Amino acid sequence: SRLCRAADLVVATTREIADDLAWRYGIGEDRLAVVPNYILQGDAPSAVERDPNLVLLAGRLVHQKRADRLLDAVSRLPADMRQSVTVSIIGGGPLESELKEQASRLGVRAVFEPRIPHEQLVDRMRRCGVYVQTSSYEGHPKTVIEAMSVGAPVLLASAPGLTGIVTHGLTGLCVSPEPESLALALEGLLAEPRWGLSLGHAAAEQARQAYGLDAIITLECAAYSRALSHAKSRAEGADHSRSVKWAPD
């Protein structure tokens, strides 16, 4: 609270977070900026053939990520489809043993791996049939926009920080977080891989335009300029009321 009230500019990664900070700490719009996470320009779709039966999720295995919902959703797929699907879960955590037991109990083929280097993860995103994120909340998840940037069909649970990243039905799917809803959406993507590829291509274009490094650098520089300008005006006005101070010099 003290930092946000004292700051010359408060930067959030999404409009939703900016609005929440404004409401919590009484920050005026003149001291707010939205600068999303970025993707590297090199993270572009390639001609690598996708495995239409590979479902990928990356993230720490903690309750927030709700990987159990993905396993539950896959178990609800038609039997022939469920038997051909492999769920790849990348990222260790305290729930790994519990999730492995759940996958075994539900008859879901799941492969668990610890965190891997970024380049390898992006390559997996290039090759998966569907990238899924089922978190209960996120800030502005870089894994999702990276998956979008390389043309992966993306399926998201509707939750704070995930809702709004894709345009539902155009650049991905965003459905209610219940396993039944996730299963129906996943079944549609797996049954119609060409539809998924179409969503992925549109998502890549959206991600490059909105989150490409050139676009984000422009927003970052504008934010710094606004902060410096605001700091200067405060210094000239001899505002000594802030408990946290930064000298513009």
mmCIF file of N, CA, C and O in Angstrom, residues 121-205:
data_model
loop_
_atom_site.group_PDB
_atom_site.id
_atom_site.type_symbol
_atom_site.label_atom_id
_atom_site.label_comp_id
_atom_site.label_asym_id
_atom_site.label_seq_id
_atom_site.Cartn_x
_atom_site.Cartn_y
_atom_site.Cartn_z
ATOM 1 N N LEU A 121 11.000 -25.941 -23.825
ATOM 2 C CA LEU A 121 9.570 -25.801 -23.554
ATOM 3 C C LEU A 121 8.853 -25.202 -24.758
ATOM 4 O O LEU A 121 7.779 -25.677 -25.157
ATOM 5 N N VAL A 122 9.430 -24.163 -25.349
ATOM 6 C CA VAL A 122 8.810 -23.546 -26.525
ATOM 7 C C VAL A 122 8.721 -24.552 -27.666
ATOM 8 O O VAL A 122 7.726 -24.599 -28.407
ATOM 9 N N ASP A 123 9.746 -25.401 -27.810
ATOM 10 C CA ASP A 123 9.706 -26.424 -28.850
ATOM 11 C C ASP A 123 8.570 -27.411 -28.594
ATOM 12 O O ASP A 123 7.889 -27.847 -29.535
ATOM 13 N N ARG A 124 8.354 -27.769 -27.328
ATOM 14 C CA ARG A 124 7.222 -28.650 -27.002
ATOM 15 C C ARG A 124 5.898 -27.978 -27.370
ATOM 16 O O ARG A 124 4.962 -28.635 -27.827
ATOM 17 N N MET A 125 5.828 -26.678 -27.133
ATOM 18 C CA MET A 125 4.615 -25.944 -27.496
ATOM 19 C C MET A 125 4.379 -25.971 -29.000
ATOM 20 O O MET A 125 3.242 -26.010 -29.462
ATOM 21 N N ARG A 126 5.468 -25.941 -29.768
ATOM 22 C CA ARG A 126 5.342 -26.008 -31.225
ATOM 23 C C ARG A 126 4.791 -27.345 -31.688
ATOM 24 O O ARG A 126 4.205 -27.444 -32.755
ATOM 25 N N ARG A 127 5.005 -28.387 -30.888
ATOM 26 C CA ARG A 127 4.672 -29.742 -31.318
ATOM 27 C C ARG A 127 3.378 -30.290 -30.723
ATOM 28 O O ARG A 127 2.855 -31.298 -31.207
ATOM 29 N N CYS A 128 2.853 -29.644 -29.671
ATOM 30 C CA CYS A 128 1.672 -30.201 -29.012
ATOM 31 C C CYS A 128 0.413 -29.979 -29.843
ATOM 32 O O CYS A 128 0.331 -29.069 -30.665
ATOM 33 N N GLY A 129 -0.578 -30.841 -29.604
ATOM 34 C CA GLY A 129 -1.857 -30.674 -30.277
ATOM 35 C C GLY A 129 -2.719 -29.617 -29.626
ATOM 36 O O GLY A 129 -3.449 -28.886 -30.295
ATOM 37 N N VAL A 130 -2.631 -29.518 -28.285
ATOM 38 C CA VAL A 130 -3.390 -28.515 -27.525
ATOM 39 C C VAL A 130 -2.547 -28.107 -26.321
ATOM 40 O O VAL A 130 -1.956 -28.965 -25.653
ATOM 41 N N TYR A 131 -2.496 -26.810 -26.052
ATOM 42 C CA TYR A 131 -1.885 -26.324 -24.819
ATOM 43 C C TYR A 131 -3.011 -25.900 -23.873
ATOM 44 O O TYR A 131 -3.905 -25.137 -24.259
ATOM 45 N N VAL A 132 -2.961 -26.382 -22.630
ATOM 46 C CA VAL A 132 -4.049 -26.148 -21.676
ATOM 47 C C VAL A 132 -3.519 -25.436 -20.444
ATOM 48 O O VAL A 132 -2.437 -25.749 -19.941
ATOM 49 N N GLN A 133 -4.291 -24.469 -19.945
ATOM 50 C CA GLN A 133 -3.984 -23.817 -18.667
ATOM 51 C C GLN A 133 -5.266 -23.791 -17.850
ATOM 52 O O GLN A 133 -6.283 -23.245 -18.306
ATOM 53 N N THR A 134 -5.241 -24.388 -16.659
ATOM 54 C CA THR A 134 -6.450 -24.551 -15.855
ATOM 55 C C THR A 134 -6.373 -23.816 -14.516
ATOM 56 O O THR A 134 -7.143 -24.104 -13.607
ATOM 57 N N SER A 135 -5.454 -22.862 -14.378
ATOM 58 C CA SER A 135 -5.205 -22.194 -13.099
ATOM 59 C C SER A 135 -6.457 -21.529 -12.532
ATOM 60 O O SER A 135 -7.358 -21.113 -13.265
ATOM 61 N N SER A 136 -6.476 -21.407 -11.203
ATOM 62 C CA SER A 136 -7.572 -20.692 -10.547
ATOM 63 C C SER A 136 -7.388 -19.181 -10.666
ATOM 64 O O SER A 136 -8.343 -18.424 -10.565
ATOM 65 N N TYR A 137 -6.143 -18.736 -10.865
ATOM 66 C CA TYR A 137 -5.858 -17.327 -11.128
ATOM 67 C C TYR A 137 -4.446 -17.230 -11.682
ATOM 68 O O TYR A 137 -3.609 -18.111 -11.474
ATOM 69 N N GLU A 138 -4.182 -16.162 -12.406
ATOM 70 C CA GLU A 138 -2.851 -15.876 -12.936
ATOM 71 C C GLU A 138 -2.666 -14.362 -12.952
ATOM 72 O O GLU A 138 -3.639 -13.611 -12.799
ATOM 73 N N GLY A 139 -1.421 -13.933 -13.151
ATOM 74 C CA GLY A 139 -1.169 -12.516 -13.372
ATOM 75 C C GLY A 139 -1.357 -12.239 -14.854
ATOM 76 O O GLY A 139 -2.419 -11.846 -15.311
ATOM 77 N N HIS A 140 -0.322 -12.480 -15.606
ATOM 78 C CA HIS A 140 -0.402 -12.459 -17.063
ATOM 79 C C HIS A 140 0.521 -13.575 -17.530
ATOM 80 O O HIS A 140 1.695 -13.347 -17.796
ATOM 81 N N PRO A 141 0.008 -14.813 -17.595
ATOM 82 C CA PRO A 141 0.847 -16.003 -17.736
ATOM 83 C C PRO A 141 1.660 -16.036 -19.021
ATOM 84 O O PRO A 141 1.125 -16.130 -20.115
ATOM 85 N N LYS A 142 2.974 -15.995 -18.859
ATOM 86 C CA LYS A 142 3.853 -15.958 -20.023
ATOM 87 C C LYS A 142 3.795 -17.258 -20.812
ATOM 88 O O LYS A 142 3.938 -17.256 -22.029
ATOM 89 N N THR A 143 3.582 -18.383 -20.119
ATOM 90 C CA THR A 143 3.515 -19.647 -20.837
ATOM 91 C C THR A 143 2.369 -19.650 -21.845
ATOM 92 O O THR A 143 2.502 -20.192 -22.942
ATOM 93 N N VAL A 144 1.254 -19.038 -21.491
ATOM 94 C CA VAL A 144 0.104 -19.018 -22.403
ATOM 95 C C VAL A 144 0.406 -18.185 -23.640
ATOM 96 O O VAL A 144 0.166 -18.616 -24.774
ATOM 97 N N ILE A 145 0.957 -16.979 -23.444
ATOM 98 C CA ILE A 145 1.209 -16.143 -24.621
ATOM 99 C C ILE A 145 2.360 -16.705 -25.451
ATOM 100 O O ILE A 145 2.396 -16.500 -26.670
ATOM 101 N N GLU A 146 3.280 -17.434 -24.826
ATOM 102 C CA GLU A 146 4.332 -18.093 -25.601
ATOM 103 C C GLU A 146 3.748 -19.225 -26.433
ATOM 104 O O GLU A 146 4.122 -19.415 -27.598
ATOM 105 N N ALA A 147 2.831 -19.995 -25.849
ATOM 106 C CA ALA A 147 2.171 -21.055 -26.610
ATOM 107 C C ALA A 147 1.390 -20.465 -27.782
ATOM 108 O O ALA A 147 1.412 -21.001 -28.903
ATOM 109 N N MET A 148 0.704 -19.365 -27.534
ATOM 110 C CA MET A 148 -0.014 -18.690 -28.615
ATOM 111 C C MET A 148 0.940 -18.245 -29.714
ATOM 112 O O MET A 148 0.661 -18.390 -30.905
ATOM 113 N N SER A 149 2.093 -17.716 -29.312
ATOM 114 C CA SER A 149 3.025 -17.137 -30.275
ATOM 115 C C SER A 149 3.579 -18.157 -31.254
ATOM 116 O O SER A 149 3.999 -17.808 -32.351
ATOM 117 N N VAL A 150 3.619 -19.442 -30.845
ATOM 118 C CA VAL A 150 4.124 -20.478 -31.744
ATOM 119 C C VAL A 150 2.984 -21.277 -32.368
ATOM 120 O O VAL A 150 3.188 -22.350 -32.922
ATOM 121 N N GLY A 151 1.774 -20.742 -32.290
ATOM 122 C CA GLY A 151 0.646 -21.327 -33.014
ATOM 123 C C GLY A 151 -0.015 -22.507 -32.357
ATOM 124 O O GLY A 151 -0.754 -23.240 -33.024
ATOM 125 N N ALA A 152 0.210 -22.721 -31.060
ATOM 126 C CA ALA A 152 -0.446 -23.841 -30.380
ATOM 127 C C ALA A 152 -1.925 -23.522 -30.157
ATOM 128 O O ALA A 152 -2.264 -22.421 -29.720
ATOM 129 N N PRO A 153 -2.824 -24.471 -30.449
ATOM 130 C CA PRO A 153 -4.224 -24.281 -30.063
ATOM 131 C C PRO A 153 -4.301 -24.210 -28.540
ATOM 132 O O PRO A 153 -3.798 -25.099 -27.852
ATOM 133 N N VAL A 154 -4.911 -23.167 -28.000
ATOM 134 C CA VAL A 154 -4.896 -22.923 -26.557
ATOM 135 C C VAL A 154 -6.294 -23.096 -25.980
ATOM 136 O O VAL A 154 -7.271 -22.556 -26.499
ATOM 137 N N LEU A 155 -6.357 -23.844 -24.872
ATOM 138 C CA LEU A 155 -7.596 -24.015 -24.114
ATOM 139 C C LEU A 155 -7.363 -23.501 -22.706
ATOM 140 O O LEU A 155 -6.467 -23.991 -22.003
ATOM 141 N N LEU A 156 -8.155 -22.521 -22.285
ATOM 142 C CA LEU A 156 -7.987 -21.903 -20.977
ATOM 143 C C LEU A 156 -9.244 -22.079 -20.136
ATOM 144 O O LEU A 156 -10.361 -22.106 -20.654
ATOM 145 N N ALA A 157 -9.030 -22.185 -18.818
ATOM 146 C CA ALA A 157 -10.146 -22.122 -17.882
ATOM 147 C C ALA A 157 -10.461 -20.652 -17.627
ATOM 148 O O ALA A 157 -9.560 -19.832 -17.479
ATOM 149 N N SER A 158 -11.727 -20.321 -17.595
ATOM 150 C CA SER A 158 -12.128 -18.947 -17.332
ATOM 151 C C SER A 158 -11.853 -18.628 -15.865
ATOM 152 O O SER A 158 -12.504 -19.169 -14.965
ATOM 153 N N ALA A 159 -10.852 -17.783 -15.627
ATOM 154 C CA ALA A 159 -10.434 -17.446 -14.264
ATOM 155 C C ALA A 159 -9.703 -16.111 -14.316
ATOM 156 O O ALA A 159 -9.236 -15.701 -15.388
ATOM 157 N N PRO A 160 -9.584 -15.406 -13.190
ATOM 158 C CA PRO A 160 -8.864 -14.133 -13.187
ATOM 159 C C PRO A 160 -7.456 -14.288 -13.764
ATOM 160 O O PRO A 160 -6.703 -15.179 -13.380
ATOM 161 N N GLY A 161 -7.121 -13.423 -14.720
ATOM 162 C CA GLY A 161 -5.813 -13.460 -15.345
ATOM 163 C C GLY A 161 -5.748 -14.317 -16.594
ATOM 164 O O GLY A 161 -4.823 -14.183 -17.392
ATOM 165 N N LEU A 162 -6.732 -15.204 -16.792
ATOM 166 C CA LEU A 162 -6.799 -16.014 -18.007
ATOM 167 C C LEU A 162 -7.910 -15.537 -18.933
ATOM 168 O O LEU A 162 -7.737 -15.502 -20.151
ATOM 169 N N THR A 163 -9.033 -15.154 -18.346
ATOM 170 C CA THR A 163 -10.135 -14.632 -19.156
ATOM 171 C C THR A 163 -9.676 -13.387 -19.900
ATOM 172 O O THR A 163 -9.125 -12.470 -19.312
ATOM 173 N N GLY A 164 -9.880 -13.378 -21.192
ATOM 174 C CA GLY A 164 -9.531 -12.204 -21.982
ATOM 175 C C GLY A 164 -8.223 -12.322 -22.730
ATOM 176 O O GLY A 164 -7.940 -11.513 -23.617
ATOM 177 N N ILE A 165 -7.396 -13.317 -22.390
ATOM 178 C CA ILE A 165 -6.137 -13.467 -23.121
ATOM 179 C C ILE A 165 -6.399 -13.910 -24.551
ATOM 180 O O ILE A 165 -5.787 -13.417 -25.497
ATOM 181 N N VAL A 166 -7.325 -14.862 -24.719
ATOM 182 C CA VAL A 166 -7.719 -15.258 -26.070
ATOM 183 C C VAL A 166 -9.109 -14.719 -26.352
ATOM 184 O O VAL A 166 -9.896 -14.450 -25.439
ATOM 185 N N THR A 167 -9.403 -14.554 -27.637
ATOM 186 C CA THR A 167 -10.758 -14.246 -28.066
ATOM 187 C C THR A 167 -11.436 -15.578 -28.327
ATOM 188 O O THR A 167 -11.066 -16.293 -29.266
ATOM 189 N N HIS A 168 -12.391 -15.922 -27.482
ATOM 190 C CA HIS A 168 -12.983 -17.255 -27.519
ATOM 191 C C HIS A 168 -13.542 -17.580 -28.903
ATOM 192 O O HIS A 168 -14.316 -16.817 -29.465
ATOM 193 N N GLY A 169 -13.115 -18.706 -29.428
ATOM 194 C CA GLY A 169 -13.598 -19.156 -30.723
ATOM 195 C C GLY A 169 -12.845 -18.600 -31.896
ATOM 196 O O GLY A 169 -13.061 -19.038 -33.034
ATOM 197 N N LEU A 170 -11.959 -17.619 -31.648
ATOM 198 C CA LEU A 170 -11.185 -17.006 -32.736
ATOM 199 C C LEU A 170 -9.688 -17.252 -32.581
ATOM 200 O O LEU A 170 -9.016 -17.610 -33.552
ATOM 201 N N THR A 171 -9.159 -17.046 -31.362
ATOM 202 C CA THR A 171 -7.731 -17.261 -31.147
ATOM 203 C C THR A 171 -7.474 -18.320 -30.071
ATOM 204 O O THR A 171 -6.345 -18.487 -29.623
ATOM 205 N N GLY A 172 -8.510 -19.015 -29.669
ATOM 206 C CA GLY A 172 -8.400 -20.049 -28.662
ATOM 207 C C GLY A 172 -9.752 -20.277 -28.020
ATOM 208 O O GLY A 172 -10.755 -19.692 -28.449
ATOM 209 N N LEU A 173 -9.771 -21.122 -26.996
ATOM 210 C CA LEU A 173 -11.012 -21.385 -26.272
ATOM 211 C C LEU A 173 -10.818 -21.045 -24.805
ATOM 212 O O LEU A 173 -9.775 -21.334 -24.219
ATOM 213 N N CYS A 174 -11.824 -20.427 -24.216
ATOM 214 C CA CYS A 174 -11.815 -20.099 -22.790
ATOM 215 C C CYS A 174 -13.176 -20.499 -22.236
ATOM 216 O O CYS A 174 -14.196 -19.902 -22.590
ATOM 217 N N VAL A 175 -13.204 -21.542 -21.409
ATOM 218 C CA VAL A 175 -14.462 -22.106 -20.935
ATOM 219 C C VAL A 175 -14.470 -22.138 -19.418
ATOM 220 O O VAL A 175 -13.449 -21.941 -18.766
ATOM 221 N N SER A 176 -15.628 -22.419 -18.854
ATOM 222 C CA SER A 176 -15.733 -22.492 -17.397
ATOM 223 C C SER A 176 -14.814 -23.606 -16.883
ATOM 224 O O SER A 176 -14.562 -24.590 -17.588
ATOM 225 N N PRO A 177 -14.307 -23.468 -15.656
ATOM 226 C CA PRO A 177 -13.255 -24.367 -15.180
ATOM 227 C C PRO A 177 -13.724 -25.755 -14.747
ATOM 228 O O PRO A 177 -12.908 -26.573 -14.331
ATOM 229 N N GLU A 178 -15.016 -26.050 -14.861
ATOM 230 C CA GLU A 178 -15.488 -27.375 -14.472
ATOM 231 C C GLU A 178 -14.933 -28.425 -15.441
ATOM 232 O O GLU A 178 -14.848 -28.181 -16.650
ATOM 233 N N PRO A 179 -14.540 -29.589 -14.940
ATOM 234 C CA PRO A 179 -13.993 -30.632 -15.809
ATOM 235 C C PRO A 179 -14.907 -30.991 -16.982
ATOM 236 O O PRO A 179 -14.425 -31.300 -18.079
ATOM 237 N N GLU A 180 -16.226 -30.928 -16.763
ATOM 238 C CA GLU A 180 -17.150 -31.249 -17.853
ATOM 239 C C GLU A 180 -16.991 -30.275 -19.021
ATOM 240 O O GLU A 180 -16.965 -30.683 -20.187
ATOM 241 N N SER A 181 -16.871 -28.989 -18.719
ATOM 242 C CA SER A 181 -16.708 -27.979 -19.765
ATOM 243 C C SER A 181 -15.359 -28.120 -20.452
ATOM 244 O O SER A 181 -15.256 -28.020 -21.683
ATOM 245 N N LEU A 182 -14.313 -28.344 -19.662
ATOM 246 C CA LEU A 182 -12.982 -28.530 -20.235
ATOM 247 C C LEU A 182 -12.956 -29.754 -21.145
ATOM 248 O O LEU A 182 -12.342 -29.734 -22.218
ATOM 249 N N ALA A 183 -13.635 -30.820 -20.737
ATOM 250 C CA ALA A 183 -13.662 -32.043 -21.533
ATOM 251 C C ALA A 183 -14.350 -31.810 -22.881
ATOM 252 O O ALA A 183 -13.871 -32.277 -23.922
ATOM 253 N N LEU A 184 -15.462 -31.102 -22.875
ATOM 254 C CA LEU A 184 -16.175 -30.832 -24.135
ATOM 255 C C LEU A 184 -15.314 -30.001 -25.084
ATOM 256 O O LEU A 184 -15.243 -30.280 -26.285
ATOM 257 N N ALA A 185 -14.665 -28.972 -24.550
ATOM 258 C CA ALA A 185 -13.810 -28.124 -25.386
ATOM 259 C C ALA A 185 -12.622 -28.917 -25.919
ATOM 260 O O ALA A 185 -12.249 -28.803 -27.095
ATOM 261 N N LEU A 186 -12.013 -29.707 -25.060
ATOM 262 C CA LEU A 186 -10.862 -30.513 -25.464
ATOM 263 C C LEU A 186 -11.264 -31.531 -26.516
ATOM 264 O O LEU A 186 -10.531 -31.747 -27.500
ATOM 265 N N GLU A 187 -12.412 -32.139 -26.351
ATOM 266 C CA GLU A 187 -12.890 -33.110 -27.341
ATOM 267 C C GLU A 187 -13.053 -32.457 -28.708
ATOM 268 O O GLU A 187 -12.690 -33.026 -29.737
ATOM 269 N N GLY A 188 -13.596 -31.240 -28.718
ATOM 270 C CA GLY A 188 -13.765 -30.536 -29.987
ATOM 271 C C GLY A 188 -12.444 -30.263 -30.681
ATOM 272 O O GLY A 188 -12.307 -30.455 -31.897
ATOM 273 N N LEU A 189 -11.444 -29.824 -29.918
ATOM 274 C CA LEU A 189 -10.136 -29.525 -30.493
ATOM 275 C C LEU A 189 -9.437 -30.791 -30.993
ATOM 276 O O LEU A 189 -8.802 -30.790 -32.058
ATOM 277 N N LEU A 190 -9.544 -31.869 -30.222
ATOM 278 C CA LEU A 190 -8.888 -33.113 -30.621
ATOM 279 C C LEU A 190 -9.581 -33.755 -31.828
ATOM 280 O O LEU A 190 -8.930 -34.377 -32.673
ATOM 281 N N ALA A 191 -10.896 -33.589 -31.914
ATOM 282 C CA ALA A 191 -11.642 -34.185 -33.020
ATOM 283 C C ALA A 191 -11.447 -33.423 -34.315
ATOM 284 O O ALA A 191 -11.573 -33.993 -35.411
ATOM 285 N N GLU A 192 -11.154 -32.128 -34.212
ATOM 286 C CA GLU A 192 -11.001 -31.278 -35.409
ATOM 287 C C GLU A 192 -9.654 -30.565 -35.360
ATOM 288 O O GLU A 192 -9.583 -29.362 -35.080
ATOM 289 N N PRO A 193 -8.561 -31.285 -35.617
ATOM 290 C CA PRO A 193 -7.233 -30.655 -35.514
ATOM 291 C C PRO A 193 -7.045 -29.473 -36.458
ATOM 292 O O PRO A 193 -6.307 -28.543 -36.139
ATOM 293 N N ARG A 194 -7.731 -29.490 -37.606
ATOM 294 C CA ARG A 194 -7.594 -28.344 -38.522
ATOM 295 C C ARG A 194 -8.204 -27.089 -37.916
ATOM 296 O O ARG A 194 -7.712 -25.981 -38.158
ATOM 297 N N TRP A 195 -9.272 -27.261 -37.155
ATOM 298 C CA TRP A 195 -9.858 -26.115 -36.439
ATOM 299 C C TRP A 195 -8.857 -25.588 -35.422
ATOM 300 O O TRP A 195 -8.641 -24.377 -35.310
ATOM 301 N N GLY A 196 -8.215 -26.500 -34.700
ATOM 302 C CA GLY A 196 -7.211 -26.084 -33.732
ATOM 303 C C GLY A 196 -6.064 -25.326 -34.377
ATOM 304 O O GLY A 196 -5.596 -24.308 -33.859
ATOM 305 N N LEU A 197 -5.603 -25.801 -35.534
ATOM 306 C CA LEU A 197 -4.518 -25.117 -36.237
ATOM 307 C C LEU A 197 -4.942 -23.720 -36.661
ATOM 308 O O LEU A 197 -4.153 -22.775 -36.615
ATOM 309 N N SER A 198 -6.197 -23.590 -37.080
ATOM 310 C CA SER A 198 -6.712 -22.269 -37.465
ATOM 311 C C SER A 198 -6.717 -21.322 -36.272
ATOM 312 O O SER A 198 -6.295 -20.158 -36.372
ATOM 313 N N LEU A 199 -7.155 -21.818 -35.107
ATOM 314 C CA LEU A 199 -7.121 -21.003 -33.885
ATOM 315 C C LEU A 199 -5.687 -20.625 -33.544
ATOM 316 O O LEU A 199 -5.401 -19.493 -33.148
ATOM 317 N N GLY A 200 -4.772 -21.586 -33.699
ATOM 318 C CA GLY A 200 -3.371 -21.342 -33.371
ATOM 319 C C GLY A 200 -2.737 -20.284 -34.251
ATOM 320 O O GLY A 200 -1.985 -19.425 -33.762
ATOM 321 N N HIS A 201 -3.027 -20.324 -35.540
ATOM 322 C CA HIS A 201 -2.464 -19.320 -36.443
ATOM 323 C C HIS A 201 -2.975 -17.922 -36.088
ATOM 324 O O HIS A 201 -2.207 -16.950 -36.088
ATOM 325 N N ALA A 202 -4.271 -17.828 -35.777
ATOM 326 C CA ALA A 202 -4.833 -16.533 -35.384
ATOM 327 C C ALA A 202 -4.232 -16.068 -34.055
ATOM 328 O O ALA A 202 -3.955 -14.878 -33.869
ATOM 329 N N ALA A 203 -4.014 -17.023 -33.143
ATOM 330 C CA ALA A 203 -3.430 -16.676 -31.838
ATOM 331 C C ALA A 203 -2.012 -16.161 -32.005
ATOM 332 O O ALA A 203 -1.597 -15.209 -31.327
ATOM 333 N N ALA A 204 -1.242 -16.782 -32.912
ATOM 334 C CA ALA A 204 0.139 -16.346 -33.132
ATOM 335 C C ALA A 204 0.181 -14.918 -33.639
ATOM 336 O O ALA A 204 1.015 -14.112 -33.202
ATOM 337 N N GLU A 205 -0.719 -14.585 -34.524
ATOM 338 C CA GLU A 205 -0.753 -13.221 -35.057
ATOM 339 C C GLU A 205 -1.119 -12.235 -33.956
ATOM 340 O O GLU A 205 -0.507 -11.168 -33.826
#
